[in-house]
C-alpha positions as protocol buffer text, in pm:
chain_id: "A"
residue {
  index: 1
  type: MET
  ca { x: 457 y: -7872 z: 4366 }
}
residue {
  index: 2
  type: ASP
  ca { x: 662 y: -8059 z: 4623 }
}
residue {
  index: 3
  type: ALA
  ca { x: 679 y: -7988 z: 4998 }
}
residue {
  index: 4
  type: HIS
  ca { x: 1011 y: -7801 z: 4968 }
}
residue {
  index: 5
  type: GLU
  ca { x: 871 y: -7554 z: 4712 }
}
residue {
  index: 6
  type: SER
  ca { x: 560 y: -7509 z: 4927 }
}
residue {
  index: 7
  type: VAL
  ca { x: 775 y: -7418 z: 5229 }
}
residue {
  index: 8
  type: LYS
  ca { x: 978 y: -7173 z: 5018 }
}
residue {
  index: 9
  type: MET
  ca { x: 658 y: -7007 z: 4891 }
}
residue {
  index: 10
  type: GLU
  ca { x: 522 y: -6983 z: 5245 }
}
residue {
  index: 11
  type: HIS
  ca { x: 852 y: -6831 z: 5361 }
}
residue {
  index: 12
  type: ARG
  ca { x: 842 y: -6571 z: 5079 }
}
residue {
  index: 13
  type: GLU
  ca { x: 481 y: -6485 z: 5163 }
}
residue {
  index: 14
  type: ASN
  ca { x: 574 y: -6449 z: 5530 }
}
residue {
  index: 15
  type: GLU
  ca { x: 865 y: -6217 z: 5435 }
}
residue {
  index: 16
  type: ARG
  ca { x: 630 y: -6012 z: 5215 }
}
residue {
  index: 17
  type: SER
  ca { x: 381 y: -5974 z: 5501 }
}
residue {
  index: 18
  type: LEU
  ca { x: 660 y: -5871 z: 5739 }
}
residue {
  index: 19
  type: TYR
  ca { x: 783 y: -5618 z: 5483 }
}
residue {
  index: 20
  type: VAL
  ca { x: 434 y: -5467 z: 5459 }
}
residue {
  index: 21
  type: LEU
  ca { x: 425 y: -5438 z: 5842 }
}
residue {
  index: 22
  type: PHE
  ca { x: 773 y: -5284 z: 5836 }
}
residue {
  index: 23
  type: LYS
  ca { x: 696 y: -5036 z: 5560 }
}
residue {
  index: 24
  type: TRP
  ca { x: 364 y: -4917 z: 5706 }
}
residue {
  index: 25
  type: SER
  ca { x: 495 y: -4892 z: 6062 }
}
residue {
  index: 26
  type: VAL
  ca { x: 792 y: -4687 z: 5936 }
}
residue {
  index: 27
  type: ILE
  ca { x: 566 y: -4465 z: 5722 }
}
residue {
  index: 28
  type: ILE
  ca { x: 337 y: -4403 z: 6020 }
}
residue {
  index: 29
  type: LYS
  ca { x: 645 y: -4333 z: 6236 }
}
residue {
  index: 30
  type: GLY
  ca { x: 758 y: -4086 z: 5967 }
}
residue {
  index: 31
  type: VAL
  ca { x: 423 y: -3905 z: 5967 }
}
residue {
  index: 32
  type: ILE
  ca { x: 431 y: -3887 z: 6347 }
}
residue {
  index: 33
  type: SER
  ca { x: 789 y: -3758 z: 6331 }
}
residue {
  index: 34
  type: LEU
  ca { x: 692 y: -3483 z: 6086 }
}
residue {
  index: 35
  type: ALA
  ca { x: 407 y: -3388 z: 6318 }
}
residue {
  index: 36
  type: GLU
  ca { x: 656 y: -3369 z: 6607 }
}
residue {
  index: 37
  type: VAL
  ca { x: 881 y: -3136 z: 6405 }
}
residue {
  index: 38
  type: VAL
  ca { x: 587 y: -2911 z: 6309 }
}
residue {
  index: 39
  type: THR
  ca { x: 455 y: -2908 z: 6666 }
}
residue {
  index: 40
  type: GLY
  ca { x: 801 y: -2826 z: 6802 }
}
residue {
  index: 41
  type: LEU
  ca { x: 837 y: -2536 z: 6557 }
}
residue {
  index: 42
  type: VAL
  ca { x: 489 y: -2406 z: 6637 }
}
residue {
  index: 43
  type: LEU
  ca { x: 558 y: -2424 z: 7011 }
}
residue {
  index: 44
  type: LEU
  ca { x: 881 y: -2230 z: 6960 }
}
residue {
  index: 45
  type: ALA
  ca { x: 693 y: -1961 z: 6768 }
}
residue {
  index: 46
  type: ILE
  ca { x: 417 y: -1911 z: 7027 }
}
residue {
  index: 47
  type: PRO
  ca { x: 494 y: -1713 z: 7345 }
}
residue {
  index: 48
  type: GLU
  ca { x: 518 y: -1944 z: 7647 }
}
residue {
  index: 49
  type: ASP
  ca { x: 270 y: -1744 z: 7858 }
}
residue {
  index: 50
  type: LEU
  ca { x: 6 y: -1790 z: 7585 }
}
residue {
  index: 51
  type: ILE
  ca { x: 67 y: -2165 z: 7577 }
}
residue {
  index: 52
  type: ILE
  ca { x: 34 y: -2185 z: 7957 }
}
residue {
  index: 53
  type: ARG
  ca { x: -292 y: -1985 z: 7948 }
}
residue {
  index: 54
  type: VAL
  ca { x: -435 y: -2214 z: 7677 }
}
residue {
  index: 55
  type: VAL
  ca { x: -333 y: -2527 z: 7868 }
}
residue {
  index: 56
  type: GLN
  ca { x: -480 y: -2393 z: 8192 }
}
residue {
  index: 57
  type: GLY
  ca { x: -796 y: -2282 z: 8008 }
}
residue {
  index: 58
  type: THR
  ca { x: -831 y: -2629 z: 7859 }
}
residue {
  index: 59
  type: GLY
  ca { x: -796 y: -2774 z: 8207 }
}
residue {
  index: 60
  type: THR
  ca { x: -1068 y: -2542 z: 8340 }
}
residue {
  index: 61
  type: TRP
  ca { x: -1300 y: -2637 z: 8051 }
}
residue {
  index: 62
  type: LEU
  ca { x: -1236 y: -3008 z: 8114 }
}
residue {
  index: 63
  type: LEU
  ca { x: -1334 y: -2978 z: 8482 }
}
residue {
  index: 64
  type: GLY
  ca { x: -1697 y: -3008 z: 8371 }
}
residue {
  index: 65
  type: TYR
  ca { x: -1617 y: -3366 z: 8260 }
}
residue {
  index: 66
  type: ALA
  ca { x: -1414 y: -3465 z: 8568 }
}
residue {
  index: 67
  type: ASP
  ca { x: -1617 y: -3782 z: 8625 }
}
residue {
  index: 68
  type: ASN
  ca { x: -1450 y: -3940 z: 8319 }
}
residue {
  index: 69
  type: PRO
  ca { x: -1128 y: -4134 z: 8407 }
}
residue {
  index: 70
  type: LEU
  ca { x: -957 y: -4025 z: 8083 }
}
residue {
  index: 71
  type: ILE
  ca { x: -1038 y: -3659 z: 8156 }
}
residue {
  index: 72
  type: ILE
  ca { x: -903 y: -3700 z: 8511 }
}
residue {
  index: 73
  type: ARG
  ca { x: -579 y: -3835 z: 8361 }
}
residue {
  index: 74
  type: ILE
  ca { x: -557 y: -3546 z: 8112 }
}
residue {
  index: 75
  type: LEU
  ca { x: -624 y: -3291 z: 8389 }
}
residue {
  index: 76
  type: GLY
  ca { x: -344 y: -3443 z: 8595 }
}
residue {
  index: 77
  type: GLU
  ca { x: -101 y: -3403 z: 8305 }
}
residue {
  index: 78
  type: LEU
  ca { x: -216 y: -3046 z: 8233 }
}
residue {
  index: 79
  type: THR
  ca { x: -150 y: -2938 z: 8593 }
}
residue {
  index: 80
  type: ARG
  ca { x: 217 y: -3034 z: 8554 }
}
residue {
  index: 81
  type: PHE
  ca { x: 256 y: -2801 z: 8254 }
}
residue {
  index: 82
  type: GLY
  ca { x: 421 y: -2483 z: 8379 }
}
residue {
  index: 83
  type: SER
  ca { x: 699 y: -2235 z: 8311 }
}
residue {
  index: 84
  type: GLY
  ca { x: 985 y: -2383 z: 8110 }
}
residue {
  index: 85
  type: ALA
  ca { x: 777 y: -2683 z: 8007 }
}
residue {
  index: 86
  type: ALA
  ca { x: 679 y: -2533 z: 7671 }
}
residue {
  index: 87
  type: LEU
  ca { x: 1042 y: -2474 z: 7570 }
}
residue {
  index: 88
  type: PHE
  ca { x: 1142 y: -2822 z: 7686 }
}
residue {
  index: 89
  type: VAL
  ca { x: 851 y: -2983 z: 7498 }
}
residue {
  index: 90
  type: ALA
  ca { x: 925 y: -2778 z: 7184 }
}
residue {
  index: 91
  type: LEU
  ca { x: 1295 y: -2867 z: 7179 }
}
residue {
  index: 92
  type: TYR
  ca { x: 1227 y: -3230 z: 7272 }
}
residue {
  index: 93
  type: LEU
  ca { x: 970 y: -3273 z: 6994 }
}
residue {
  index: 94
  type: LEU
  ca { x: 1187 y: -3093 z: 6741 }
}
residue {
  index: 95
  type: ALA
  ca { x: 1498 y: -3300 z: 6818 }
}
residue {
  index: 96
  type: ARG
  ca { x: 1306 y: -3627 z: 6842 }
}
residue {
  index: 97
  type: GLY
  ca { x: 1115 y: -3559 z: 6520 }
}
residue {
  index: 98
  type: LEU
  ca { x: 1423 y: -3459 z: 6318 }
}
residue {
  index: 99
  type: ILE
  ca { x: 1621 y: -3761 z: 6433 }
}
residue {
  index: 100
  type: LYS
  ca { x: 1336 y: -3998 z: 6350 }
}
residue {
  index: 101
  type: CYS
  ca { x: 1273 y: -3830 z: 6011 }
}
residue {
  index: 102
  type: LEU
  ca { x: 1637 y: -3897 z: 5919 }
}
residue {
  index: 103
  type: LEU
  ca { x: 1607 y: -4259 z: 6033 }
}
residue {
  index: 104
  type: VAL
  ca { x: 1278 y: -4311 z: 5848 }
}
residue {
  index: 105
  type: TRP
  ca { x: 1440 y: -4174 z: 5532 }
}
residue {
  index: 106
  type: GLY
  ca { x: 1728 y: -4421 z: 5574 }
}
residue {
  index: 107
  type: LEU
  ca { x: 1497 y: -4715 z: 5640 }
}
residue {
  index: 108
  type: LEU
  ca { x: 1273 y: -4642 z: 5342 }
}
residue {
  index: 109
  type: ARG
  ca { x: 1585 y: -4614 z: 5124 }
}
residue {
  index: 110
  type: SER
  ca { x: 1711 y: -4951 z: 5260 }
}
residue {
  index: 111
  type: LYS
  ca { x: 2033 y: -4797 z: 5398 }
}
residue {
  index: 112
  type: LEU
  ca { x: 2190 y: -5071 z: 5611 }
}
residue {
  index: 113
  type: TRP
  ca { x: 2324 y: -4817 z: 5866 }
}
residue {
  index: 114
  type: ALA
  ca { x: 1967 y: -4701 z: 5938 }
}
residue {
  index: 115
  type: TYR
  ca { x: 1851 y: -5035 z: 6080 }
}
residue {
  index: 116
  type: PRO
  ca { x: 2088 y: -5065 z: 6379 }
}
residue {
  index: 117
  type: VAL
  ca { x: 2087 y: -4689 z: 6443 }
}
residue {
  index: 118
  type: SER
  ca { x: 1704 y: -4692 z: 6443 }
}
residue {
  index: 119
  type: LEU
  ca { x: 1698 y: -4982 z: 6687 }
}
residue {
  index: 120
  type: ILE
  ca { x: 1940 y: -4802 z: 6920 }
}
residue {
  index: 121
  type: VAL
  ca { x: 1756 y: -4468 z: 6902 }
}
residue {
  index: 122
  type: LEU
  ca { x: 1409 y: -4620 z: 6939 }
}
residue {
  index: 123
  type: GLY
  ca { x: 1541 y: -4840 z: 7219 }
}
residue {
  index: 124
  type: ALA
  ca { x: 1667 y: -4529 z: 7400 }
}
residue {
  index: 125
  type: PHE
  ca { x: 1330 y: -4357 z: 7348 }
}
residue {
  index: 126
  type: ILE
  ca { x: 1151 y: -4666 z: 7481 }
}
residue {
  index: 127
  type: VAL
  ca { x: 1370 y: -4668 z: 7794 }
}
residue {
  index: 128
  type: TYR
  ca { x: 1295 y: -4297 z: 7851 }
}
residue {
  index: 129
  type: GLN
  ca { x: 925 y: -4357 z: 7786 }
}
residue {
  index: 130
  type: ALA
  ca { x: 927 y: -4647 z: 8036 }
}
residue {
  index: 131
  type: TYR
  ca { x: 1070 y: -4405 z: 8291 }
}
residue {
  index: 132
  type: GLN
  ca { x: 795 y: -4155 z: 8206 }
}
residue {
  index: 133
  type: ILE
  ca { x: 531 y: -4428 z: 8240 }
}
residue {
  index: 134
  type: ALA
  ca { x: 671 y: -4524 z: 8581 }
}
residue {
  index: 135
  type: ILE
  ca { x: 656 y: -4169 z: 8718 }
}
residue {
  index: 136
  type: ALA
  ca { x: 357 y: -4021 z: 8534 }
}
residue {
  index: 137
  type: HIS
  ca { x: 146 y: -4324 z: 8430 }
}
residue {
  index: 138
  type: SER
  ca { x: 60 y: -4147 z: 8103 }
}
residue {
  index: 139
  type: ILE
  ca { x: -181 y: -4340 z: 7882 }
}
residue {
  index: 140
  type: PHE
  ca { x: -54 y: -4142 z: 7584 }
}
residue {
  index: 141
  type: VAL
  ca { x: 308 y: -4247 z: 7651 }
}
residue {
  index: 142
  type: ILE
  ca { x: 199 y: -4608 z: 7701 }
}
residue {
  index: 143
  type: GLY
  ca { x: 33 y: -4601 z: 7357 }
}
residue {
  index: 144
  type: ILE
  ca { x: 341 y: -4448 z: 7192 }
}
residue {
  index: 145
  type: THR
  ca { x: 564 y: -4706 z: 7362 }
}
residue {
  index: 146
  type: LEU
  ca { x: 350 y: -4999 z: 7246 }
}
residue {
  index: 147
  type: PHE
  ca { x: 360 y: -4867 z: 6889 }
}
residue {
  index: 148
  type: ASP
  ca { x: 738 y: -4815 z: 6916 }
}
residue {
  index: 149
  type: LEU
  ca { x: 775 y: -5179 z: 7025 }
}
residue {
  index: 150
  type: VAL
  ca { x: 591 y: -5291 z: 6710 }
}
residue {
  index: 151
  type: VAL
  ca { x: 815 y: -5066 z: 6499 }
}
residue {
  index: 152
  type: VAL
  ca { x: 1131 y: -5203 z: 6669 }
}
residue {
  index: 153
  type: TYR
  ca { x: 1015 y: -5559 z: 6603 }
}
residue {
  index: 154
  type: SER
  ca { x: 945 y: -5487 z: 6236 }
}
residue {
  index: 155
  type: ILE
  ca { x: 1278 y: -5305 z: 6190 }
}
residue {
  index: 156
  type: ALA
  ca { x: 1472 y: -5592 z: 6351 }
}
residue {
  index: 157
  type: ARG
  ca { x: 1300 y: -5848 z: 6128 }
}
residue {
  index: 158
  type: GLU
  ca { x: 1346 y: -5640 z: 5815 }
}
residue {
  index: 159
  type: TRP
  ca { x: 1713 y: -5575 z: 5902 }
}
residue {
  index: 160
  type: ARG
  ca { x: 1783 y: -5951 z: 5897 }
}
residue {
  index: 161
  type: ILE
  ca { x: 1616 y: -5979 z: 5559 }
}
residue {
  index: 162
  type: ALA
  ca { x: 1783 y: -5663 z: 5423 }
}
residue {
  index: 163
  type: LYS
  ca { x: 2130 y: -5785 z: 5528 }
}
residue {
  index: 164
  type: ARG
  ca { x: 2079 y: -6101 z: 5325 }
}
residue {
  index: 165
  type: ARG
  ca { x: 1932 y: -5910 z: 5031 }
}
residue {
  index: 166
  type: LEU
  ca { x: 2172 y: -5613 z: 5024 }
}
residue {
  index: 167
  type: SER
  ca { x: 2505 y: -5751 z: 5141 }
}
residue {
  index: 168
  type: PRO
  ca { x: 2759 y: -5833 z: 4870 }
}
residue {
  index: 169
  type: ARG
  ca { x: 2780 y: -6200 z: 4790 }
}
residue {
  index: 170
  type: ALA
  ca { x: 3111 y: -6375 z: 4850 }
}
residue {
  index: 171
  type: PRO
  ca { x: 3258 y: -6533 z: 4532 }
}
């Protein structure tokens, strides 16, 4: 095997590894999106006053562990959960989850429209999440944002490959 064939094999192996990253990150994003839809529906079905009581009860229970920095962070986020928050969270999760489920479906079916739309939508979510990080310093949102950045990277890489693979060849 000559050097040119070796480079081509290495390139194909690199593309295969990137595709595995793309596929698994999109599948995980799809599972998370389904969980968001289910959570949004459940939150819509439960009376808001019950949700607030459960959240406040959880906060009271966690006070016994207030020396833990993670618990302090969670308690801070629970104290901001009040009237109207449950409906907002339910609708936000439902809309976010449904949009991402549609995009995941398009990506896994190699629909070329899904790549740029996914990058735009995830980019918008990342901007909003950056705003949330700036005002609330949520560890949870930081984790989601880091994962979203990996997904955006893998979608952008796969889109370049998919355009070459799926676009009609000129005669």
